mmCIF file of C-alpha atoms in Angstrom:
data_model
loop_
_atom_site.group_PDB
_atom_site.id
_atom_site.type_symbol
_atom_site.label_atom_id
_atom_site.label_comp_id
_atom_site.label_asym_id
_atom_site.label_seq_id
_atom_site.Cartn_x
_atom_site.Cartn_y
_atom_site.Cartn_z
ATOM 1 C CA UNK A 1085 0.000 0.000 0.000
ATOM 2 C CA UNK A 1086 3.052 2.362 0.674
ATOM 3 C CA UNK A 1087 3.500 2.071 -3.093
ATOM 4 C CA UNK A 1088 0.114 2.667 -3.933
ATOM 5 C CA UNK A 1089 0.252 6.093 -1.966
ATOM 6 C CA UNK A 1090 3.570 7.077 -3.561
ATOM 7 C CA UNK A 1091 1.863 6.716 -6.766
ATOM 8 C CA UNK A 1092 -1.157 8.924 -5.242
ATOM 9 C CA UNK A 1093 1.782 11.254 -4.178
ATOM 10 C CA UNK A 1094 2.436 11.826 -7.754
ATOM 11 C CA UNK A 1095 -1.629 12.594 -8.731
ATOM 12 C CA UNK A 1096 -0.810 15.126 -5.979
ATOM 13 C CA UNK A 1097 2.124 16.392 -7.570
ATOM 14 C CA UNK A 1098 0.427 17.259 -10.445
ATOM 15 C CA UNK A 1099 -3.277 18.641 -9.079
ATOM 16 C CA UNK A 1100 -4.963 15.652 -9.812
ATOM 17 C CA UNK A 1101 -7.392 14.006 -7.197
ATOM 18 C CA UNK A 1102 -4.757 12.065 -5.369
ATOM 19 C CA UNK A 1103 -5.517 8.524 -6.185
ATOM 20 C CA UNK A 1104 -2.343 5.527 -6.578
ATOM 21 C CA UNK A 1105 -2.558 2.412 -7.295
ATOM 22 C CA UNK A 1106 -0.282 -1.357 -7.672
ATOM 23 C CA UNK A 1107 -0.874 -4.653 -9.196
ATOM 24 C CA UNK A 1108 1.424 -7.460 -7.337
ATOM 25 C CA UNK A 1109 2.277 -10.608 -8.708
ATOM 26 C CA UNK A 1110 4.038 -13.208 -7.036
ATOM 27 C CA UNK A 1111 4.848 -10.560 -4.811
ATOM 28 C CA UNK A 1112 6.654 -8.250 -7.403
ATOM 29 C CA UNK A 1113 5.054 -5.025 -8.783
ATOM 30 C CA UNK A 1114 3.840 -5.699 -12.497
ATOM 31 C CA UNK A 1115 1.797 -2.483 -12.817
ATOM 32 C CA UNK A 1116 1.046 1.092 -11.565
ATOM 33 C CA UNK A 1117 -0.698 3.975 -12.112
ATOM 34 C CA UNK A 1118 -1.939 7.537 -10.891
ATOM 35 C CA UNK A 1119 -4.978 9.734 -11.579
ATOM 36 C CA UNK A 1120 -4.310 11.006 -14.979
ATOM 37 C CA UNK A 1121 -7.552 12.421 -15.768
ATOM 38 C CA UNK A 1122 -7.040 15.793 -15.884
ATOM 39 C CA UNK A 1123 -3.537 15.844 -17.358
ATOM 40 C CA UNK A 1124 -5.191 13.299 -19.962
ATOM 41 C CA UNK A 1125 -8.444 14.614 -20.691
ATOM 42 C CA UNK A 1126 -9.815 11.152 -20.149
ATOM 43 C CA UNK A 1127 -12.104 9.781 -18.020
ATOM 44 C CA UNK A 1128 -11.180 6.767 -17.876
ATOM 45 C CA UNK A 1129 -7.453 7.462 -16.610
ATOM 46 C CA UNK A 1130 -7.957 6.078 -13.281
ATOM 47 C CA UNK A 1131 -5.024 4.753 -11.269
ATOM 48 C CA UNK A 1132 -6.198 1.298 -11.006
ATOM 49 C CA UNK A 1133 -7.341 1.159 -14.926
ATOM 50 C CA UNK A 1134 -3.405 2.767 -15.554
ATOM 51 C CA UNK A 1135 -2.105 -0.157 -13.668
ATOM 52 C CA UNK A 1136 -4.795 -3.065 -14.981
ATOM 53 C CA UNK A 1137 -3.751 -1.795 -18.547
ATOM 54 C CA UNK A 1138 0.130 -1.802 -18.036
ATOM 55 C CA UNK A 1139 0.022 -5.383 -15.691
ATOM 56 C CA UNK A 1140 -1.697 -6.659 -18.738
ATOM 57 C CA UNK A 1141 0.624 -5.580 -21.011
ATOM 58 C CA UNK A 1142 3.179 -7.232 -18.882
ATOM 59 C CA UNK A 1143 1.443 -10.286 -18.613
ATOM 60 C CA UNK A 1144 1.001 -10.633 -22.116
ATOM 61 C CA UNK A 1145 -2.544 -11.001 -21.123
ATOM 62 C CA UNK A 1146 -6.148 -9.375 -19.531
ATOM 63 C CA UNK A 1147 -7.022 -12.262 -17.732
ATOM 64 C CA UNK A 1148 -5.016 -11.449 -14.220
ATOM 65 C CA UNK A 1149 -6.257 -13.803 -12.211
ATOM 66 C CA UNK A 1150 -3.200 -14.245 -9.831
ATOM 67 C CA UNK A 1151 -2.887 -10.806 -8.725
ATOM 68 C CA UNK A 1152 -3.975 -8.435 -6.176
ATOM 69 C CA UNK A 1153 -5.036 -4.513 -6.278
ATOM 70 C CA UNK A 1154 -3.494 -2.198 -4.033
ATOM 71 C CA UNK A 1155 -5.643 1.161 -4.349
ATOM 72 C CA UNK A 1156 -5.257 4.223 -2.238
ATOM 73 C CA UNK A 1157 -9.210 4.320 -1.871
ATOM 74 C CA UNK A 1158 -12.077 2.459 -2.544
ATOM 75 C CA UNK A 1159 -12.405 2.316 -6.329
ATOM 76 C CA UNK A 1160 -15.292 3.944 -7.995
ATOM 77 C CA UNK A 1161 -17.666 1.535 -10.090
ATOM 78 C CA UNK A 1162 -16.114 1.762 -13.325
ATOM 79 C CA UNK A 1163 -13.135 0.552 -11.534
ATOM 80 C CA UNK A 1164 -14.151 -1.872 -9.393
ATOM 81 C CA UNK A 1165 -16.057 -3.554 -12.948
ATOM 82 C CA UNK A 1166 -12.945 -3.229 -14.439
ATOM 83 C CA UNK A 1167 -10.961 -5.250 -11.955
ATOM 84 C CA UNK A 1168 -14.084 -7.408 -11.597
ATOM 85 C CA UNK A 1169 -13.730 -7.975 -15.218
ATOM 86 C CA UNK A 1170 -9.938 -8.289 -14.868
ATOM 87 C CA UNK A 1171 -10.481 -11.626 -12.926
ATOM 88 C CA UNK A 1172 -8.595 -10.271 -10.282
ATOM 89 C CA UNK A 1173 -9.954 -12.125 -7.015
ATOM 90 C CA UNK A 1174 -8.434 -9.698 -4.090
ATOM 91 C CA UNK A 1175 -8.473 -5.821 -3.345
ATOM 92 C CA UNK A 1176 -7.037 -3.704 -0.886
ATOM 93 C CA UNK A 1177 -7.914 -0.524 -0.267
ATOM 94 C CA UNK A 1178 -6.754 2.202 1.781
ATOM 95 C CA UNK A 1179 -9.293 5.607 2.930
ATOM 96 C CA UNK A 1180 -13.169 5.450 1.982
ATOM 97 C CA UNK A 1181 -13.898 7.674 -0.865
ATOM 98 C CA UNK A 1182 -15.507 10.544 1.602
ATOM 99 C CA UNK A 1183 -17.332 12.661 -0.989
ATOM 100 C CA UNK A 1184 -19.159 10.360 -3.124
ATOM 101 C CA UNK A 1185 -19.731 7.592 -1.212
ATOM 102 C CA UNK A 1186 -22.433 6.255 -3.077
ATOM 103 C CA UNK A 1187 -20.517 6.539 -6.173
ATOM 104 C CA UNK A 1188 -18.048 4.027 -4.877
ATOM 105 C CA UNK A 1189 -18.698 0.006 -5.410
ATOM 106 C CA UNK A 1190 -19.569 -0.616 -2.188
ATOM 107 C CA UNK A 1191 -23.576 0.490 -3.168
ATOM 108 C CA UNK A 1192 -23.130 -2.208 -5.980
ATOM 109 C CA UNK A 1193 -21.071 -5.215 -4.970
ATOM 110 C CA UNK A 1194 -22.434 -8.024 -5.993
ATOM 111 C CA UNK A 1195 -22.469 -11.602 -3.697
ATOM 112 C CA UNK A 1196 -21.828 -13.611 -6.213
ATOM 113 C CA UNK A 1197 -18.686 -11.492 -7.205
ATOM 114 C CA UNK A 1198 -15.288 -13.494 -6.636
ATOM 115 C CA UNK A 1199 -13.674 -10.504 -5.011
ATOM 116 C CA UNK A 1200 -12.403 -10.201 -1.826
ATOM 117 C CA UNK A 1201 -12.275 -6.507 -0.619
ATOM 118 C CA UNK A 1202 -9.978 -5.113 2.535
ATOM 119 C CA UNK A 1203 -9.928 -1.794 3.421
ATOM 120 C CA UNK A 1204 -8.599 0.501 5.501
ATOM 121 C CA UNK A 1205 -4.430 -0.057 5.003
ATOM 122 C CA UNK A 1206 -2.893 3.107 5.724
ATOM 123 C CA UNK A 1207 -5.902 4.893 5.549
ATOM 124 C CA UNK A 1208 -4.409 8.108 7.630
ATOM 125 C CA UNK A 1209 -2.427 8.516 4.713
ATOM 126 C CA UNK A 1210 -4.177 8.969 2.037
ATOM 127 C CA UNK A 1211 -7.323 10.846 3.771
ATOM 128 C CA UNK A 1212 -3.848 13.252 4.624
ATOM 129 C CA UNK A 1213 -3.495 12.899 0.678
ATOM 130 C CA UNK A 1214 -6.833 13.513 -0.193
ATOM 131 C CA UNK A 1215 -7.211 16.686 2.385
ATOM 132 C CA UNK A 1216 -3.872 18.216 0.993
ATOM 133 C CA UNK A 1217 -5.476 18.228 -2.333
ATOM 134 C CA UNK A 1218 -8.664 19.899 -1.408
ATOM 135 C CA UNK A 1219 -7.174 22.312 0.587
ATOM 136 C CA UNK A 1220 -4.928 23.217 -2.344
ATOM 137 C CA UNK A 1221 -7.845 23.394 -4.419
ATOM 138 C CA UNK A 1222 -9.869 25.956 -1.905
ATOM 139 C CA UNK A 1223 -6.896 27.853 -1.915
ATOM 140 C CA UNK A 1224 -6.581 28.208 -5.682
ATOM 141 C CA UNK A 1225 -10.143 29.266 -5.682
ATOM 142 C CA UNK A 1226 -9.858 32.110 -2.798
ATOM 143 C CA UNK A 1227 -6.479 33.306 -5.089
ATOM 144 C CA UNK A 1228 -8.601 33.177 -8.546
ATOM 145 C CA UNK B 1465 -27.331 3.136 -34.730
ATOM 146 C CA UNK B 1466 -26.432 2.026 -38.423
ATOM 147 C CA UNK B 1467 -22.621 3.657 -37.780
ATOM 148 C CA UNK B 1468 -22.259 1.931 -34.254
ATOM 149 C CA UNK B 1469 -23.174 -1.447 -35.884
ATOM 150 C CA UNK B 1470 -20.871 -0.744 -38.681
ATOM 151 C CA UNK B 1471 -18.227 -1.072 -35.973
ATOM 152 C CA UNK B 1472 -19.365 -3.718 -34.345
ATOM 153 C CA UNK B 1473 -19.346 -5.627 -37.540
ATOM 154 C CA UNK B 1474 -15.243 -4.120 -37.631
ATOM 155 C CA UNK B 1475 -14.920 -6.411 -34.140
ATOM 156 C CA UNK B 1476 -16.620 -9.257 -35.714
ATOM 157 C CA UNK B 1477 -13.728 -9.360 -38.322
ATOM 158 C CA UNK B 1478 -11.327 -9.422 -36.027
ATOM 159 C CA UNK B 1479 -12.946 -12.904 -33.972
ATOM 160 C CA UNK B 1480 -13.656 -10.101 -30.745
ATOM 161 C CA UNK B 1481 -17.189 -9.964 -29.659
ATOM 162 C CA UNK B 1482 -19.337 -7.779 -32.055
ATOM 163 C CA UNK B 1483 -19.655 -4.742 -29.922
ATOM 164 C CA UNK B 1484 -19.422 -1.003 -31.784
ATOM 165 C CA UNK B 1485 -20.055 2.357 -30.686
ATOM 166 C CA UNK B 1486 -20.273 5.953 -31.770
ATOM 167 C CA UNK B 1487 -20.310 9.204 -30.012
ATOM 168 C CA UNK B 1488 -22.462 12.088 -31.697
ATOM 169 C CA UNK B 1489 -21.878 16.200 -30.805
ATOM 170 C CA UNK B 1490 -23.995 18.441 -32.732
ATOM 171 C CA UNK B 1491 -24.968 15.935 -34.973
ATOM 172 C CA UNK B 1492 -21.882 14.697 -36.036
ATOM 173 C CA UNK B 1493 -19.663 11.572 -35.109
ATOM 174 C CA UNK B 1494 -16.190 12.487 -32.908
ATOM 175 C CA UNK B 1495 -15.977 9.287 -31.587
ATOM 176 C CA UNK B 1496 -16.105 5.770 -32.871
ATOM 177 C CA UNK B 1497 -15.038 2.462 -31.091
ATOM 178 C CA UNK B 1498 -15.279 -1.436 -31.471
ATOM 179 C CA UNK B 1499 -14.379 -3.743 -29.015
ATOM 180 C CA UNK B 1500 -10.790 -4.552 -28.903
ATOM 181 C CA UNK B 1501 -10.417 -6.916 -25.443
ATOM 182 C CA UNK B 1502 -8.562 -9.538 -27.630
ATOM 183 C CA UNK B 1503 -6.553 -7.731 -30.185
ATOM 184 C CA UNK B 1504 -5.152 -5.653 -27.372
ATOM 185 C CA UNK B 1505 -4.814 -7.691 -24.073
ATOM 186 C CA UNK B 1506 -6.649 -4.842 -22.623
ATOM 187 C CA UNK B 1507 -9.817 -5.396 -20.242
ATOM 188 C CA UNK B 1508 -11.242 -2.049 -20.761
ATOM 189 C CA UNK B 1509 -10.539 -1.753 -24.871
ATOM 190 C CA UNK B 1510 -14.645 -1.601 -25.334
ATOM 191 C CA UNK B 1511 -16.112 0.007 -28.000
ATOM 192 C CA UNK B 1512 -17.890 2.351 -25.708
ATOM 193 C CA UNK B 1513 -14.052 3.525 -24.127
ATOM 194 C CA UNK B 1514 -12.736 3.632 -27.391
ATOM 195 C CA UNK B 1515 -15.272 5.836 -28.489
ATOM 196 C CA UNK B 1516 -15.519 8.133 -25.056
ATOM 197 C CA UNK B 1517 -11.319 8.486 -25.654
ATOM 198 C CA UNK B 1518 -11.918 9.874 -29.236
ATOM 199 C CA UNK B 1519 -14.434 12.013 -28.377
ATOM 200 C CA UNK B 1520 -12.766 13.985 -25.577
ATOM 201 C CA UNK B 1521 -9.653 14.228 -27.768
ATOM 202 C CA UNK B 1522 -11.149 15.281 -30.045
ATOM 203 C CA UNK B 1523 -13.505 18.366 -28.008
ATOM 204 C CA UNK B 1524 -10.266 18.326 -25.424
ATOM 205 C CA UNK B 1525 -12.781 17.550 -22.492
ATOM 206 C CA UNK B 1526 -13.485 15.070 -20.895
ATOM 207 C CA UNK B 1527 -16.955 16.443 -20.099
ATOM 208 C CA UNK B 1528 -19.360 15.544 -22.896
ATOM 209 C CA UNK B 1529 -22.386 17.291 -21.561
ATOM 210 C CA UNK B 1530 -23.789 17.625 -24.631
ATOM 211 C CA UNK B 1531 -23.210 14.344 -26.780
ATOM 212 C CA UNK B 1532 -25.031 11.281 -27.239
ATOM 213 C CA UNK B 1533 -23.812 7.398 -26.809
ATOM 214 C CA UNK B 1534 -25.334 4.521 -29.697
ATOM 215 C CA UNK B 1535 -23.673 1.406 -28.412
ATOM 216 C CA UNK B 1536 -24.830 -1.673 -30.046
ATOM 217 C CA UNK B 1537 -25.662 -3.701 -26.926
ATOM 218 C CA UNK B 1538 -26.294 -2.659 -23.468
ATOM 219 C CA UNK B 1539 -23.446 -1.304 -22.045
ATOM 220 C CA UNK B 1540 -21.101 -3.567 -18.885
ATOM 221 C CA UNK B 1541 -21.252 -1.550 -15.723
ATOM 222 C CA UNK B 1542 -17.548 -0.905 -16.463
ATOM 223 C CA UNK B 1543 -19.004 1.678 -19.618
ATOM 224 C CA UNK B 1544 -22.246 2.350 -17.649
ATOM 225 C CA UNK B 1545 -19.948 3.979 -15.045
ATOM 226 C CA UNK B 1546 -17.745 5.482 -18.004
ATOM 227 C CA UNK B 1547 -20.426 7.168 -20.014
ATOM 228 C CA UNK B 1548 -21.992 8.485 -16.487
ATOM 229 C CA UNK B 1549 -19.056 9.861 -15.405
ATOM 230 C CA UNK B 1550 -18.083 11.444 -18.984
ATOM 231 C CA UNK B 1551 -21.174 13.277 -18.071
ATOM 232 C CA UNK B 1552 -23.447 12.123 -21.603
ATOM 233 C CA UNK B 1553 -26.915 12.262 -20.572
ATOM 234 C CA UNK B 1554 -28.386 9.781 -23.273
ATOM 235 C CA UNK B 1555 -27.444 6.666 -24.179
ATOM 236 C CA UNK B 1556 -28.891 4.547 -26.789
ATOM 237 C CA UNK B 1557 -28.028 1.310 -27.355
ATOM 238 C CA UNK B 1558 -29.603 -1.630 -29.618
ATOM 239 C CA UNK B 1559 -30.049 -5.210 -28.444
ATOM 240 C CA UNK B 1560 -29.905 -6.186 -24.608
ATOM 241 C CA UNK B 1561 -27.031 -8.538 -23.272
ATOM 242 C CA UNK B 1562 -28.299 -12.002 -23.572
ATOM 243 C CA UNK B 1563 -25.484 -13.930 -21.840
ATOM 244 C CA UNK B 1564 -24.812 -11.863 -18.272
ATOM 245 C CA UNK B 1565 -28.267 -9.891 -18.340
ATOM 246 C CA UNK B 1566 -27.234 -9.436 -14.529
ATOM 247 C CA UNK B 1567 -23.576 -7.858 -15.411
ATOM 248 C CA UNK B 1568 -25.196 -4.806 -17.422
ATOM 249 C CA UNK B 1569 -25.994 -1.901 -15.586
ATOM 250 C CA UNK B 1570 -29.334 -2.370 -15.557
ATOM 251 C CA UNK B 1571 -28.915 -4.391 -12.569
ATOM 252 C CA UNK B 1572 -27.271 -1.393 -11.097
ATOM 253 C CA UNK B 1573 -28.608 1.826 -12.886
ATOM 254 C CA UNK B 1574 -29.465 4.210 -9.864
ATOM 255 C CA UNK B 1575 -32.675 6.459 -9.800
ATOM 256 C CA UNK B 1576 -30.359 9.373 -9.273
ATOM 257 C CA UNK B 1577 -27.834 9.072 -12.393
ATOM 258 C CA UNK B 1578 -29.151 11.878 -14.888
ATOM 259 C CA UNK B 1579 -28.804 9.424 -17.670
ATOM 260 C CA UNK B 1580 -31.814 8.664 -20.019
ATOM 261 C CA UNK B 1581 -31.273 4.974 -21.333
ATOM 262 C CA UNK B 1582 -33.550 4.187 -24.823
ATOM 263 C CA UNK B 1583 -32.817 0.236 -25.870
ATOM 264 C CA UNK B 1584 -34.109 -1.673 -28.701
ATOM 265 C CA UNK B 1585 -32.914 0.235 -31.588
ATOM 266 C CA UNK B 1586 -31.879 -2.106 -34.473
ATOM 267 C CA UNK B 1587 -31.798 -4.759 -31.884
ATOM 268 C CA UNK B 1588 -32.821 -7.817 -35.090
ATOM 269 C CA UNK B 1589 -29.067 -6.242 -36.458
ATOM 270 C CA UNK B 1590 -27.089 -6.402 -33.447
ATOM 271 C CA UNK B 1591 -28.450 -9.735 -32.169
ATOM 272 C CA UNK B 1592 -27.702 -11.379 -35.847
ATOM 273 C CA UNK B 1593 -24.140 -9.463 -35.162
ATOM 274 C CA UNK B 1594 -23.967 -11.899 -31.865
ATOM 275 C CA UNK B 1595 -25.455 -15.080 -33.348
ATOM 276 C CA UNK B 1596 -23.015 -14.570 -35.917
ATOM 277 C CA UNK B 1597 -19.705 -14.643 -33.651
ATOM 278 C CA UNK B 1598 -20.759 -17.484 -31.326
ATOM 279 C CA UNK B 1599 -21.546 -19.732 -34.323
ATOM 280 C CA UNK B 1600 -18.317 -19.054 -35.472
ATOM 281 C CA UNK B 1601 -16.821 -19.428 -31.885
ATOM 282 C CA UNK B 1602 -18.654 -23.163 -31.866
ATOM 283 C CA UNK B 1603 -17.728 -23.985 -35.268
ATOM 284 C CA UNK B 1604 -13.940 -23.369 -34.327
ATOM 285 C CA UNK B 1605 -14.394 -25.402 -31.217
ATOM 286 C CA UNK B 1606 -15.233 -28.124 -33.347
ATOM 287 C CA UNK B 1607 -12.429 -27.796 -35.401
ATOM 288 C CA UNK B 1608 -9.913 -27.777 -33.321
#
């Protein structure tokens, strides 16, 4: 999860919405990514789908069955289909996502979804992220 | 709807699942996609993603308030999610999912999302599309 929040760290960096995230396998970092969206102009460059798309790449395959997520918060819904789709059985989250919470997953996990979900890792840290950012923001504003 | 099941006809070509999409703005195409899961080892190469990419490229947004989705099935919760948060506010799409009914967003569509949803457009086309590839999927199982 430290990874995952150095990767956040970098969203930071750059005045995105600090999100990080890492794909293990067989305990060795095979992909990462950071919030990209702005930067991008694409909605769909979330950490985790930055670091689904470059593990696959890796892999020589989408089918990553024998990895794990590290996130640095609960993924939103078109993330958490996307590792759901991914095949990837295990994810670990750090902070809840505090403004949207019914945006997250968690209103639409399934039971009969093979994932298993931990959160909470380091979640200090990147709610300490995710303040930073917004406080930066609502600083910008008050300047502009 | 014809355009979006021109390219899912482009995936059928290419042995992926016949899925196509276009985005309209103003009444014109800026985005086109066909599902590309195969062909690129990548879990979220859709047609619907392809087509949301192109489009904010091309209007250099990722907000696209003001366009319109035709996908040629209903879309996974992965592109639900994707076309929600890209902000379109209608999405049309042709036949309904026949295999994982429960893995579209229908299952999870929430009375809150400002997104108006109007199926069954050309559905006869885009179900022949889908007959199409899993005959040939069985016919190569038998082959081989």
């Amino acid at each position: 999860m430290e990874e995952a929040l150095k990767e956040a760290n970098k969203a930071l960096n750059i005045n995105e919405v600090p999100v990080g995230a890492v794909i293990v396998y067989n305990d060795q970092i095979i992909g990462r990514g950071f919030n990209m969206r702005e930067k991008n102009n694409d909605i769909t460059a979330h950490a985790e789908i930055i670091a689904i798309k470059q593990a696959s790449q890796k892999l020589g395959t989408w089918k990553l069955d024998l990895c794990q997520i590290y996130v640095s918060i609960d993924p939103c819904l078109m993330c958490y289909d996307a590792i759901r789709q991914s095949r990837i059985k295990k994810i670990y989250y750090s902070a809840d996502q505090q403004i949207s919470k019914k945006k997250s997953f968690q209103a639409y996990i399934h039971m009969d979804d093979q994932v298993e979900v931990i959160g909470g890792l380091l979640a200090d840290e990147s709610e300490k992220l995710m303040k930073d950012f917004f406080y930066k923001l609502r600083s910008k504003n008050v300047r502009h």
